[in-house]
Coordinates of C-alpha atoms in Angstrom, one line a residue:
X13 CA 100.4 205.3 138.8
X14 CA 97.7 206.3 140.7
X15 CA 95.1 203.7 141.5
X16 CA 91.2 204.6 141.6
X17 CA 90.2 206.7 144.5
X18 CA 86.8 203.4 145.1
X19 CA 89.9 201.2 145.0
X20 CA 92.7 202.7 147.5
X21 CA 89.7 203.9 149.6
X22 CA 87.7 200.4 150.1
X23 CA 91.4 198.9 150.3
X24 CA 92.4 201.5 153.1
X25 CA 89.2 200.4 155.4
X26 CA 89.8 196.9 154.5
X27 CA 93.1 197.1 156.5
X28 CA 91.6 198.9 159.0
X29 CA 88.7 196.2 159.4
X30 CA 91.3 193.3 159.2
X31 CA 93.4 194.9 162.2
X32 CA 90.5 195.0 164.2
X33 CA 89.1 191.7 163.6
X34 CA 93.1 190.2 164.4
X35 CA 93.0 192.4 167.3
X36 CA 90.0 190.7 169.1
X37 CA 91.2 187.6 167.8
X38 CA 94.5 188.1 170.0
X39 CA 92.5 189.0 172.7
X40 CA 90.4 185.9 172.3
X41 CA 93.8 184.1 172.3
X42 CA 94.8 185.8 175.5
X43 CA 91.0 184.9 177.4
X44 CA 89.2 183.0 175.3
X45 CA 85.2 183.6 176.0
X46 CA 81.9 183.5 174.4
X47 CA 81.3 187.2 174.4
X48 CA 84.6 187.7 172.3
X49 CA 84.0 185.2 170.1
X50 CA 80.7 186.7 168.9
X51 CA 82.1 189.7 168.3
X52 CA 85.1 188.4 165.9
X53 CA 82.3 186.1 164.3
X54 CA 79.9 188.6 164.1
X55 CA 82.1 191.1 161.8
X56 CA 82.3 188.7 159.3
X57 CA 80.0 191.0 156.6
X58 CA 82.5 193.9 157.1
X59 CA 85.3 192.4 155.6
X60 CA 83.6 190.8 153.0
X61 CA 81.9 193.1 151.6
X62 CA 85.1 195.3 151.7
X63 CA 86.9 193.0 149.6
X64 CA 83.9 192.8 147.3
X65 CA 83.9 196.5 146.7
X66 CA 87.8 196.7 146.0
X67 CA 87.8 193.6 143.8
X68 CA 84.7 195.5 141.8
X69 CA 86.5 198.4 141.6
X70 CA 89.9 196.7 140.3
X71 CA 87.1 195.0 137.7
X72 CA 85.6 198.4 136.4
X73 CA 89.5 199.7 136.5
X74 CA 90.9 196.7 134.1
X75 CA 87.4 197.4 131.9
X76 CA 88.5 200.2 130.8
X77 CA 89.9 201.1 126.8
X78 CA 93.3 202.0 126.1
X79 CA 94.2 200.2 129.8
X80 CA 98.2 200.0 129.7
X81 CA 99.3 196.6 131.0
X82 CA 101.2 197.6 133.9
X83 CA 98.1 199.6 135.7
X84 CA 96.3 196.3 134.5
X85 CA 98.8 194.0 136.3
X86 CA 98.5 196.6 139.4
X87 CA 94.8 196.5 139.7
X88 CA 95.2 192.5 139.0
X89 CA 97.5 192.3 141.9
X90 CA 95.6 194.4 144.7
X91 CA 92.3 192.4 143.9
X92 CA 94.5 188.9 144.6
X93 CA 95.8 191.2 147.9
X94 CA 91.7 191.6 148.5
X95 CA 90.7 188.4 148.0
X96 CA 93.6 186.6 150.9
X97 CA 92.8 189.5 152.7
X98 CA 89.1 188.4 153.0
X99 CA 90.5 184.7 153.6
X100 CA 93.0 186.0 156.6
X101 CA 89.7 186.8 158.3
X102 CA 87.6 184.0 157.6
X103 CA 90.7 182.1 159.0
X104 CA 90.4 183.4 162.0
X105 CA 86.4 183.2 162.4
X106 CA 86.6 179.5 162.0
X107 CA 90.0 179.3 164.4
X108 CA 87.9 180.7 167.3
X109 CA 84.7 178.4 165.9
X110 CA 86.3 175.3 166.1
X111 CA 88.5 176.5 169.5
X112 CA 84.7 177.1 170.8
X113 CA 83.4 173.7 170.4
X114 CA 86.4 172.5 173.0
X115 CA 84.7 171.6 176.1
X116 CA 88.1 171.7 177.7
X117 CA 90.1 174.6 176.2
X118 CA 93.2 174.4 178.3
X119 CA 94.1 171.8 176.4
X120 CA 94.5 173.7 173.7
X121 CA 96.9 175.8 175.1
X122 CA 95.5 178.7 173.2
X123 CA 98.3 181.3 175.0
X124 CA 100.5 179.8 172.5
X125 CA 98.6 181.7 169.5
X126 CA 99.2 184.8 170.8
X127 CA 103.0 185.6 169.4
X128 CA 101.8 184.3 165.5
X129 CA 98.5 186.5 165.5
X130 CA 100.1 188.9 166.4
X131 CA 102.7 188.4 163.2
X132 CA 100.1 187.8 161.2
X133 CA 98.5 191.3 162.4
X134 CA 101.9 193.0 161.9
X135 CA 102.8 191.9 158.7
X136 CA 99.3 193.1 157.3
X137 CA 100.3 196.4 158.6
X138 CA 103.2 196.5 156.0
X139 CA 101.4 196.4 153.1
X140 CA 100.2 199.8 152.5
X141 CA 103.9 200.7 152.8
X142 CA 104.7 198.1 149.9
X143 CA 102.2 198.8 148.2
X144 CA 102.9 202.8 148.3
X145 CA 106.4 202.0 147.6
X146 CA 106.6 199.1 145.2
X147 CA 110.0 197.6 147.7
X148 CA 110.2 193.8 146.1
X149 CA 112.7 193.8 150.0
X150 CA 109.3 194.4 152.0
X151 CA 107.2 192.0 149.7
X152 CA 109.6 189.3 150.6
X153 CA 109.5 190.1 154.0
X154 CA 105.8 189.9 154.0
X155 CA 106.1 186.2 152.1
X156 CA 108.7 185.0 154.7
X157 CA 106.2 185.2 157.6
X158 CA 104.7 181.9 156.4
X159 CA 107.8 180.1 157.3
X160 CA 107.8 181.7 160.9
X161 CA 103.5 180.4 160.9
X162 CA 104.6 177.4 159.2
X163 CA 107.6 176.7 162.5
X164 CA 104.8 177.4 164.8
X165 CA 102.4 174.6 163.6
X166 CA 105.2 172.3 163.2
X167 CA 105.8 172.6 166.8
X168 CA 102.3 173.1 168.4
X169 CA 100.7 169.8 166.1
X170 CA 103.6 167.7 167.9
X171 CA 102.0 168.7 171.4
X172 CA 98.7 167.9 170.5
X173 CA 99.5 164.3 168.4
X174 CA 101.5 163.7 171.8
X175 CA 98.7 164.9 174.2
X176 CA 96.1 162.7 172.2
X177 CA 98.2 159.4 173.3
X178 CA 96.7 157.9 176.4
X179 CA 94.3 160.6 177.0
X180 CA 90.1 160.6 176.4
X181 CA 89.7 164.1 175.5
X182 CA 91.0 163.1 171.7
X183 CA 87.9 165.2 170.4
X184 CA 88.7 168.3 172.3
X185 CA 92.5 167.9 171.1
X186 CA 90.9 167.3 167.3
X187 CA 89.4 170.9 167.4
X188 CA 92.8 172.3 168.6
X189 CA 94.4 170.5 165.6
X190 CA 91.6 172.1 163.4
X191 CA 92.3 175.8 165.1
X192 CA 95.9 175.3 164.8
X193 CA 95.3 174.7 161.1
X194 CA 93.9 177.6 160.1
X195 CA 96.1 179.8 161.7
X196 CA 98.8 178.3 159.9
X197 CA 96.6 178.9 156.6
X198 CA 97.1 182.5 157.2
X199 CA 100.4 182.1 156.3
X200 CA 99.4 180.6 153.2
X201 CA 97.5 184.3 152.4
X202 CA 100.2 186.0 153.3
X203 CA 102.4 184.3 150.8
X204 CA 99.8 184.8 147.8
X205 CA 99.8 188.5 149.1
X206 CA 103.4 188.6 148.8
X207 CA 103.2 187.5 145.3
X208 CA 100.8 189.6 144.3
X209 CA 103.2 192.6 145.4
X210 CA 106.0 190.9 143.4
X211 CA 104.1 190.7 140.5
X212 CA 103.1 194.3 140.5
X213 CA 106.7 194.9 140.9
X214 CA 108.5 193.5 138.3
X215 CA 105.5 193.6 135.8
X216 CA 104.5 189.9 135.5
X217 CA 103.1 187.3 137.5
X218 CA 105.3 185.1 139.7
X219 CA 105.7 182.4 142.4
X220 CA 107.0 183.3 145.8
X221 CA 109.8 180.4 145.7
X222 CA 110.6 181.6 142.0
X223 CA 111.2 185.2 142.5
X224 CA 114.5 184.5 144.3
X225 CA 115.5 182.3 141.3
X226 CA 114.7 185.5 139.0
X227 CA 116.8 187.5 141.0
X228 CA 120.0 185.5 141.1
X229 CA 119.6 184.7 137.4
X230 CA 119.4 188.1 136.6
X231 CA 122.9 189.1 139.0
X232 CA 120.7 190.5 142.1
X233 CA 120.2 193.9 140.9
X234 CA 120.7 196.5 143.5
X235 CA 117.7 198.0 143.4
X236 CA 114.2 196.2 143.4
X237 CA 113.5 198.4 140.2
X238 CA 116.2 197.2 137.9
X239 CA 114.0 193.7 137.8
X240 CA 111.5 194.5 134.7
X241 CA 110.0 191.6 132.8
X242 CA 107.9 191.6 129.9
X243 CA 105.8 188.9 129.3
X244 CA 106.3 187.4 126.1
X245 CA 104.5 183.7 126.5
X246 CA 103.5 180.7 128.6
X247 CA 104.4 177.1 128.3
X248 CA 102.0 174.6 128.4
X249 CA 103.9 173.4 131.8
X250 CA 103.4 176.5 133.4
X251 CA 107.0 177.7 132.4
X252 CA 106.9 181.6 132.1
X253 CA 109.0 183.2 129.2
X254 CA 110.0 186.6 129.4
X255 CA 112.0 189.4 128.3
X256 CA 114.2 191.9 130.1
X257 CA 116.8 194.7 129.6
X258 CA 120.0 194.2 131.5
X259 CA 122.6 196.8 132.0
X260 CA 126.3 195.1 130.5
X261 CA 129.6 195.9 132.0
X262 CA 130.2 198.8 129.7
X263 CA 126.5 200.2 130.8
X264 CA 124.8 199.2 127.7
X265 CA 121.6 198.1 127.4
X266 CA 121.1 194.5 126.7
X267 CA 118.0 192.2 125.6
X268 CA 117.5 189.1 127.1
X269 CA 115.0 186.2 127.6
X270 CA 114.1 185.3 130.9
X271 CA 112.7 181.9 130.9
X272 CA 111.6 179.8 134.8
X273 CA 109.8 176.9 135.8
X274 CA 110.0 173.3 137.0
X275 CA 113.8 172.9 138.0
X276 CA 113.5 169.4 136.0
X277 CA 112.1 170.9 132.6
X278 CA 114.5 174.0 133.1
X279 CA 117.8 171.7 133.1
X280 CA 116.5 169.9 130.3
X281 CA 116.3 173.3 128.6
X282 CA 119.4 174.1 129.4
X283 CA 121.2 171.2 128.2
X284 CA 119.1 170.8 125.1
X285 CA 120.6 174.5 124.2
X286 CA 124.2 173.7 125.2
X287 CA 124.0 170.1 123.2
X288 CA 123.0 172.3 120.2
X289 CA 125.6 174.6 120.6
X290 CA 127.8 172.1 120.6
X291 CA 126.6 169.6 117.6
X292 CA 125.3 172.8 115.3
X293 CA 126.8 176.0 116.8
X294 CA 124.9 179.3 116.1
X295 CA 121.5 177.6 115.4
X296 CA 120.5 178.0 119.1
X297 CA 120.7 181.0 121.5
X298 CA 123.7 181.4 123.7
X299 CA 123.1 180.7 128.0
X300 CA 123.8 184.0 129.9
X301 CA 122.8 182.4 133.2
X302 CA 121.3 179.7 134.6
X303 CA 120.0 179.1 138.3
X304 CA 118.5 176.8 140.9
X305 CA 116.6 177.7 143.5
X306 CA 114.6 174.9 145.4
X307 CA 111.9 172.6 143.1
X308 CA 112.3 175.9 140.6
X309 CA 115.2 176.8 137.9
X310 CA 115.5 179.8 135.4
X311 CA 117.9 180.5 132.2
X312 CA 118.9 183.7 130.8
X313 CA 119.3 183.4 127.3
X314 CA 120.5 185.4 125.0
X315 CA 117.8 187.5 122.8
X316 CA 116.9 186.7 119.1
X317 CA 116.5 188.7 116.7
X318 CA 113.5 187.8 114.1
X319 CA 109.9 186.0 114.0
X320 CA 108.8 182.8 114.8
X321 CA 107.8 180.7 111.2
X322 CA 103.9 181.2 112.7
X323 CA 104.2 184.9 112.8
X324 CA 105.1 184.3 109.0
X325 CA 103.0 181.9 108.3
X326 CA 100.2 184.0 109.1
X327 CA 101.0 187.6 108.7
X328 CA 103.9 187.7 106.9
X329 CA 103.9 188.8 102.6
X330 CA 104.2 185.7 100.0
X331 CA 107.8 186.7 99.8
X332 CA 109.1 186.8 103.0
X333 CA 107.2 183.5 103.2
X334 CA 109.3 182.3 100.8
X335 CA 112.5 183.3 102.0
X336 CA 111.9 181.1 105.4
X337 CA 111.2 178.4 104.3
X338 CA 114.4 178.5 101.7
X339 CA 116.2 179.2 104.9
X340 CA 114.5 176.3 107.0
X341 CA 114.6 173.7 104.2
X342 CA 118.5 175.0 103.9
X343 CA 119.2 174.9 107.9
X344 CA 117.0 171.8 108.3
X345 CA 118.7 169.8 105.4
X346 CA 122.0 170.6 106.5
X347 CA 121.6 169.2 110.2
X348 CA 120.1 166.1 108.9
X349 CA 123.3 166.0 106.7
X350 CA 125.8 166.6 109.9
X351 CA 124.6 165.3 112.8
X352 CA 123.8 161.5 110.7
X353 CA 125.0 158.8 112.1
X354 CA 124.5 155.0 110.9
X355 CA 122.9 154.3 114.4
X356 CA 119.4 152.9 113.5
X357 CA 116.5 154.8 115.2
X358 CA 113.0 154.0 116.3
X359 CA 110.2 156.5 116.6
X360 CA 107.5 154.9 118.6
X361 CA 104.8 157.3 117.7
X362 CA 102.0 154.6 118.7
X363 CA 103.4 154.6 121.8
X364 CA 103.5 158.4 122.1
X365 CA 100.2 158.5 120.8
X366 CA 98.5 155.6 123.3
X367 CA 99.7 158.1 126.3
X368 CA 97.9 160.7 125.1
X369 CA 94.8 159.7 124.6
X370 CA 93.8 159.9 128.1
X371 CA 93.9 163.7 127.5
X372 CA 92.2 163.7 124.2
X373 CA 89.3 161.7 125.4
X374 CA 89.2 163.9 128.8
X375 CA 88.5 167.2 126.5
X376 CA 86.5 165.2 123.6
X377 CA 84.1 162.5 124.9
X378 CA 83.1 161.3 121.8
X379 CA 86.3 160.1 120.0
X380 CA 86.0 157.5 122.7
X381 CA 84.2 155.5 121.2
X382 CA 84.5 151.4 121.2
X383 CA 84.0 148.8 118.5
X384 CA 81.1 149.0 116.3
X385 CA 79.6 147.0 113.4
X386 CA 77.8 148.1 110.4
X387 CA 76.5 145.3 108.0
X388 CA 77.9 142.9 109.5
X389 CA 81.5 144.4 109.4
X390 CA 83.2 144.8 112.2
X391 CA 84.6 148.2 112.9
X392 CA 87.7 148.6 115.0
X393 CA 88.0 151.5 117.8
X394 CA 90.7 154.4 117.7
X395 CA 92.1 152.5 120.1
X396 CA 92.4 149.2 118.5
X397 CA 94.2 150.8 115.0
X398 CA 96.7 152.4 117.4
X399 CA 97.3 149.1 119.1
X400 CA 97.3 147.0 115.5
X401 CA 99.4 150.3 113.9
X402 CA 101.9 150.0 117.4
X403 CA 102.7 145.8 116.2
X404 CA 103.4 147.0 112.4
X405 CA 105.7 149.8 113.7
X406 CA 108.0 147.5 115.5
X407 CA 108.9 146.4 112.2
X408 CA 109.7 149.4 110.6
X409 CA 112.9 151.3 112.2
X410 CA 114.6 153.8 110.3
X411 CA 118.2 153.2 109.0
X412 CA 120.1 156.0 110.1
X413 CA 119.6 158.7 113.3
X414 CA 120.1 162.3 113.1
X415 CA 119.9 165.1 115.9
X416 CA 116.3 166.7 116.4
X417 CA 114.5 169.3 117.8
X418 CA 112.5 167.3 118.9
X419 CA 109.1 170.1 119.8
X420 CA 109.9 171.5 116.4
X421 CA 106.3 173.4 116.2
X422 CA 106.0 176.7 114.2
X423 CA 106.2 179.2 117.4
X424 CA 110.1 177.5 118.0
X425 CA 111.5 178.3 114.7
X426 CA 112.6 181.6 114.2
X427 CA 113.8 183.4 110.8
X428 CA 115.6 186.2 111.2
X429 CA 115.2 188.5 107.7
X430 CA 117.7 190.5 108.6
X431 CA 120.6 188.0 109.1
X432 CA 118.6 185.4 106.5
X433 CA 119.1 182.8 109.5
X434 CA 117.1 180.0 111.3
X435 CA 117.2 179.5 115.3
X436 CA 115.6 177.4 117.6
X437 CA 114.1 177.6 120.3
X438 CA 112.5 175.6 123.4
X439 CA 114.7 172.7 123.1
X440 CA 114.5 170.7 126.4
X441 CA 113.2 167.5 124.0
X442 CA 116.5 167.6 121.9
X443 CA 118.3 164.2 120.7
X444 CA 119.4 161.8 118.4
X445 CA 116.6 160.3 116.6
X446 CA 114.4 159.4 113.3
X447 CA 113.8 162.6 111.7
X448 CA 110.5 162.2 110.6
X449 CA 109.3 162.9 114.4
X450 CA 110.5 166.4 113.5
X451 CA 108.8 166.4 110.0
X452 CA 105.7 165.1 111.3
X453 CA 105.4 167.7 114.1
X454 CA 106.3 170.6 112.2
X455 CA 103.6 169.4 109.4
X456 CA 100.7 169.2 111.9
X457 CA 101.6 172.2 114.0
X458 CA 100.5 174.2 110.6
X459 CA 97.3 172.4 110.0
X460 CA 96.0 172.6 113.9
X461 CA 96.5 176.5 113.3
X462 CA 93.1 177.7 113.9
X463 CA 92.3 179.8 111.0
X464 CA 89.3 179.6 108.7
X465 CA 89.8 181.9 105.8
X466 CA 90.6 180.2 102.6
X467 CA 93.8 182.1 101.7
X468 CA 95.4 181.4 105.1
X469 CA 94.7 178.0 104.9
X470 CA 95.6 177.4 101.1
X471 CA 99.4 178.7 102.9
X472 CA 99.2 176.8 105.9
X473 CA 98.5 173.8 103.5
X474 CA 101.6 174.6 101.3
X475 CA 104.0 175.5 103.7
X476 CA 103.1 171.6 105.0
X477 CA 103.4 170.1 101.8
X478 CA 106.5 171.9 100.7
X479 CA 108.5 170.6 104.4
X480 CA 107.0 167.3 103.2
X481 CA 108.5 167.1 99.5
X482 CA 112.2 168.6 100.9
X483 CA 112.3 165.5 103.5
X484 CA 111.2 162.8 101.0
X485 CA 114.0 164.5 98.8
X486 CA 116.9 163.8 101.5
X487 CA 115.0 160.1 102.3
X488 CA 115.6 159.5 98.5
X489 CA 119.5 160.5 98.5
X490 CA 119.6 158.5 101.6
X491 CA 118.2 155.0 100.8
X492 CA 115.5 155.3 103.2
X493 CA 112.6 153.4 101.7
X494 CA 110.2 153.6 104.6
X495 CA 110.2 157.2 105.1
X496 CA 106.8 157.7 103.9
X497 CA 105.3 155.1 105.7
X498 CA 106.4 156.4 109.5
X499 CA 105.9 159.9 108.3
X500 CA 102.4 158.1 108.0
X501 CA 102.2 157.1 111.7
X502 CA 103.6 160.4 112.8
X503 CA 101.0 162.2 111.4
X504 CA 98.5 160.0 113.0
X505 CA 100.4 160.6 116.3
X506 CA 100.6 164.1 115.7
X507 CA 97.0 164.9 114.3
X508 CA 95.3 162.3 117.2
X509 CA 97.3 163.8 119.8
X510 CA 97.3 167.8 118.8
X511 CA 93.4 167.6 119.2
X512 CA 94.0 168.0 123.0
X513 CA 95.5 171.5 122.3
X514 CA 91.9 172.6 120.4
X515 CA 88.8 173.3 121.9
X516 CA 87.2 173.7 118.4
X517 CA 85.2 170.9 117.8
X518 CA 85.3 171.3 114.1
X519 CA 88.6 171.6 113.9
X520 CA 89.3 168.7 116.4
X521 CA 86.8 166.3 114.8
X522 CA 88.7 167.0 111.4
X523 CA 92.0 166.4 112.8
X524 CA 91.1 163.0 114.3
X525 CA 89.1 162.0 110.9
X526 CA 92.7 162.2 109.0
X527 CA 94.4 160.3 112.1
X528 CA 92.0 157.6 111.7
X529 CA 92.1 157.4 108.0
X530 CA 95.5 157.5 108.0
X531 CA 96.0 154.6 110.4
X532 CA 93.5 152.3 108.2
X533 CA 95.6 153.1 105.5
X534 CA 99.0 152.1 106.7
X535 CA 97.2 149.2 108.4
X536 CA 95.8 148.2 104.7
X537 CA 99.4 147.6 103.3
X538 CA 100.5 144.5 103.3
X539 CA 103.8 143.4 105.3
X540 CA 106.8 144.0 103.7
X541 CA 105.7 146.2 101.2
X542 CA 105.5 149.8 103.4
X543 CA 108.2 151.5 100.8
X544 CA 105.8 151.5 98.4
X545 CA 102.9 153.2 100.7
X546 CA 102.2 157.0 99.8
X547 CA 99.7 159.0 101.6
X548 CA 97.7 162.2 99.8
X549 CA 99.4 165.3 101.3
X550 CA 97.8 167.5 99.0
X551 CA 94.3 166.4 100.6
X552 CA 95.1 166.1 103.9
X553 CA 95.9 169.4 104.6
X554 CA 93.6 171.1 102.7
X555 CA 89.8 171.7 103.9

């Protein structure tokens, strides 16, 4: 696609500028001088306003109606290319500043800058060609000049720590330290640069380090092109989840999810899906590939059919409403049955809850508030009912284990109609524990939904209610008196500690109202007598 003529032309003199500014900053290099400098440092308005003028035209460009995503991602990407492009040259301004202020410049040894300036000034000549040609191959090659930079300042700071022993010209060595570093920051442009081509590329946005990770996971297609992603979410982690459209053995096409990140939350992924597969096989999707690739990991996983129980939950008819959950109560019932063991569990929701408060309070100032006293009365803080709620809880253990989801929110169920079946997904939080973590989640994950019409939320309130009565059914067949009392400090957990996920302050105040309420009243039973304790469902999650 063709970009906007204000866009490639302001981009086009850009480049042009930036090669002449790196130019006389080689020469500066070469024979540093005060008449050079001035004229690096006095070019600084050119290339700024340059980069203003593409980054404004990429703005009006993404403005526009009826913008398909991919010339959106484009126009995205070149304004990122803009924007280190306008850094590359500030870099080197503030190089020759701080090389200036040396009183005795030999010391620097500013000869040695000569051979990465000038890679820094080569590589920016490659990126029209990348650009014009979308090669992932050349966008790599751009990214890999930070190592080369990164080599150089590796080398040239071990000079100058070593020159600064035993010597009194330590300040003029400081400002060859400061020059040396942002040189070596140029490399850091060049990387985002780099990305930004990737991204353009294979249609979302991706880490340098990651995009070798994407292409080993997905078998190292042949040609930069056969890599196509389609954005489909983002974790809360920063994990990106996408889909793509691999070519089989037999040259079919095949769906897939494409899902990177933190090589520590990625394994856990991984063997979340593969412990599933082996305690309830078919519930969760089946690993295509999985790889490693420095602090970063990805899976393949296999494609599922359906939509998640919030797509339903909101948009979906009565009917097929009612069909989930008849398959989720069914699926859900049945792993409880299997996977029980006689292994006694403990939930530790307090606990949960008391490190996440840090967060709640950081996004809503005024739940933190301390002890207060009205009449005479003394009222305890949020903080105090979690702490008293955290001693009763030790107490209370439930009798039996069973395997979990254990993140089992409405966006990582999904129902396929079609098939009338349940699978998970997002299951790096899998294990063996007290159910009622699950209940509690998926109970609270409706309510924090934020939708205001009354319809909506009269389903949101049922769907809640009706997970409710089909758990306290199985905690009945399975002698579990206490059920109902740490469903009680789940929801607390869950209600308290989902308000960090809502910027509504209506809807968070709410949420930690029915926390608080629910903590007094647990607290208000006397010990040893929990398994009578019932909370008002029907109230809680209606507004």
């Amino acid at each position: 696609m063709a970009r906007p003529d204000a866009v490639g032309e302001n981009m086009s003199f850009l480049l042009a500028e930036l090669d002449g500014q790196l130019t006389r900053l080689v020469s500066y290099m070469q024979d540093p001088g005060a008449e050079t400098a001035m004229q690096l440092v006095q070019r600084a308005g050119y290339s700024n306003n340059l980069s203003a003028r593409v980054r404004k035209a990429c703005l009006a460009g993404m403005m526009r109606s009826k913008q398909p995503e991919a010339a959106r991602l484009r126009l995205q990407g070149i304004d990122t290319i803009a924007r280190n492009l306008d850094l590359i040259s500030r870099l080197g301004r503030r190089a020759v500043e701080h090389a200036e202020r040396a009183e005795r410049q030999k010391l620097l040894r500013t000869d040695t800058y000569v051979a990465p300036v000038k890679l820094v000034r080569k590589t920016i000549a490659r990126i029209p060609e990348a650009m014009e040609t979308s090669d992932s191959k050349l966008a790599v090659e751009i990214g890999k000049s930070r190592g080369q930079l990164g080599v150089f300042h590796d080398r040239l700071f071990r000079t100058y720590t070593r020159d600064m022993q035993g010597t009194k010209h330590v300040e003029d060595l400081a400002h060859g330290l400061l020059t040396l570093n942002e040189v070596f920051r140029m490399g850091e442009a060049l990387s985002g640069i780099s990305e930004a081509l990737l991204s353009i590329n294979i249609g979302q946005v991706v880490q340098f380090d990651r995009y070798f990770t994407l292409r080993s996971v997905l078998g190292g297609g042949k040609r930069d092109e056969e890599v196509r992603l389609q954005p489909l979410a983002e974790t809360r982690s920063g994990s990106a989840i996408s889909s793509v459209n691999l070519r089989n053995a037999k040259g079919e096409t095949v769906a897939a999810v494409f899902k990177d990140g933190d090589r520590r939350k990625v394994k856990q992924e991984r063997v979340g899906v593969k412990s599933w597969n082996s305690v309830y096989p078919g519930l969760a999707p089946e690993i295509l590939s999985y790889e490693r690739h420095g602090k970063s990991a990805a899976l393949l996983i296999e494609h599922l059919e359906g939509e998640t129980f919030e797509d339903i939950v909101l948009g979906g008819s009565d009917d097929a409403l009612a069909r989930a959950q008849k398959a989720l109560h069914k699926t859900v019932g049945d792993i409880w049955r299997q996977t029980r063991t006689d292994e006694p569990s403990e939930m530790k929701s307090m606990a949960q809850l008391s490190g996440r408060m840090k967060d709640v309070y950081r996004l809503h100032h005024r739940f933190a508030q301390g002890r207060k006293s009205v009449n005479g009365t003394k009222i305890p803080s949020f903080d105090d009912l979690i702490a008293m709620a955290a001693r009763r809880e030790e107490k209370i253990i439930a009798p039996f284990s069973v395997y979990i989801h254990g993140d089992f929110n409405l966006d990582n169920v999904i129902y396929d109609a079609v098939g009338k079946k349940i699978r998970f997904i997002d299951l790096h939080r899998s294990r063996y524990m007290d159910y009622v973590q699950d209940v509690s989640v998926f109970m609270v994950s409706n309510y924090r939904l934020q939708v205001l019409d009354r319809g909506t939320r009269a389903r949101i309130s049922r769907v809640a209610t009706d997970m409710h009565a089909m758990a306290g059914k199985f905690a009945r067949r399975h002698k579990d008196p206490t059920f109902e009392y740490r469903l009680a400090l789940g929801l607390a957990r869950s209600f308290a500690s989902s308000t960090r996920f809502v910027v509504d302050k209506g809807h968070a105040r709410r949420m930690i109202l029915r926390a608080r309420f629910i903590l007094e009243s647990a607290l208000a039973v006397p010990e040893g007598k929990e398994a009578r304790f019932k909370l008002p469902m029907g109230m809680l999650f209606s507004d």
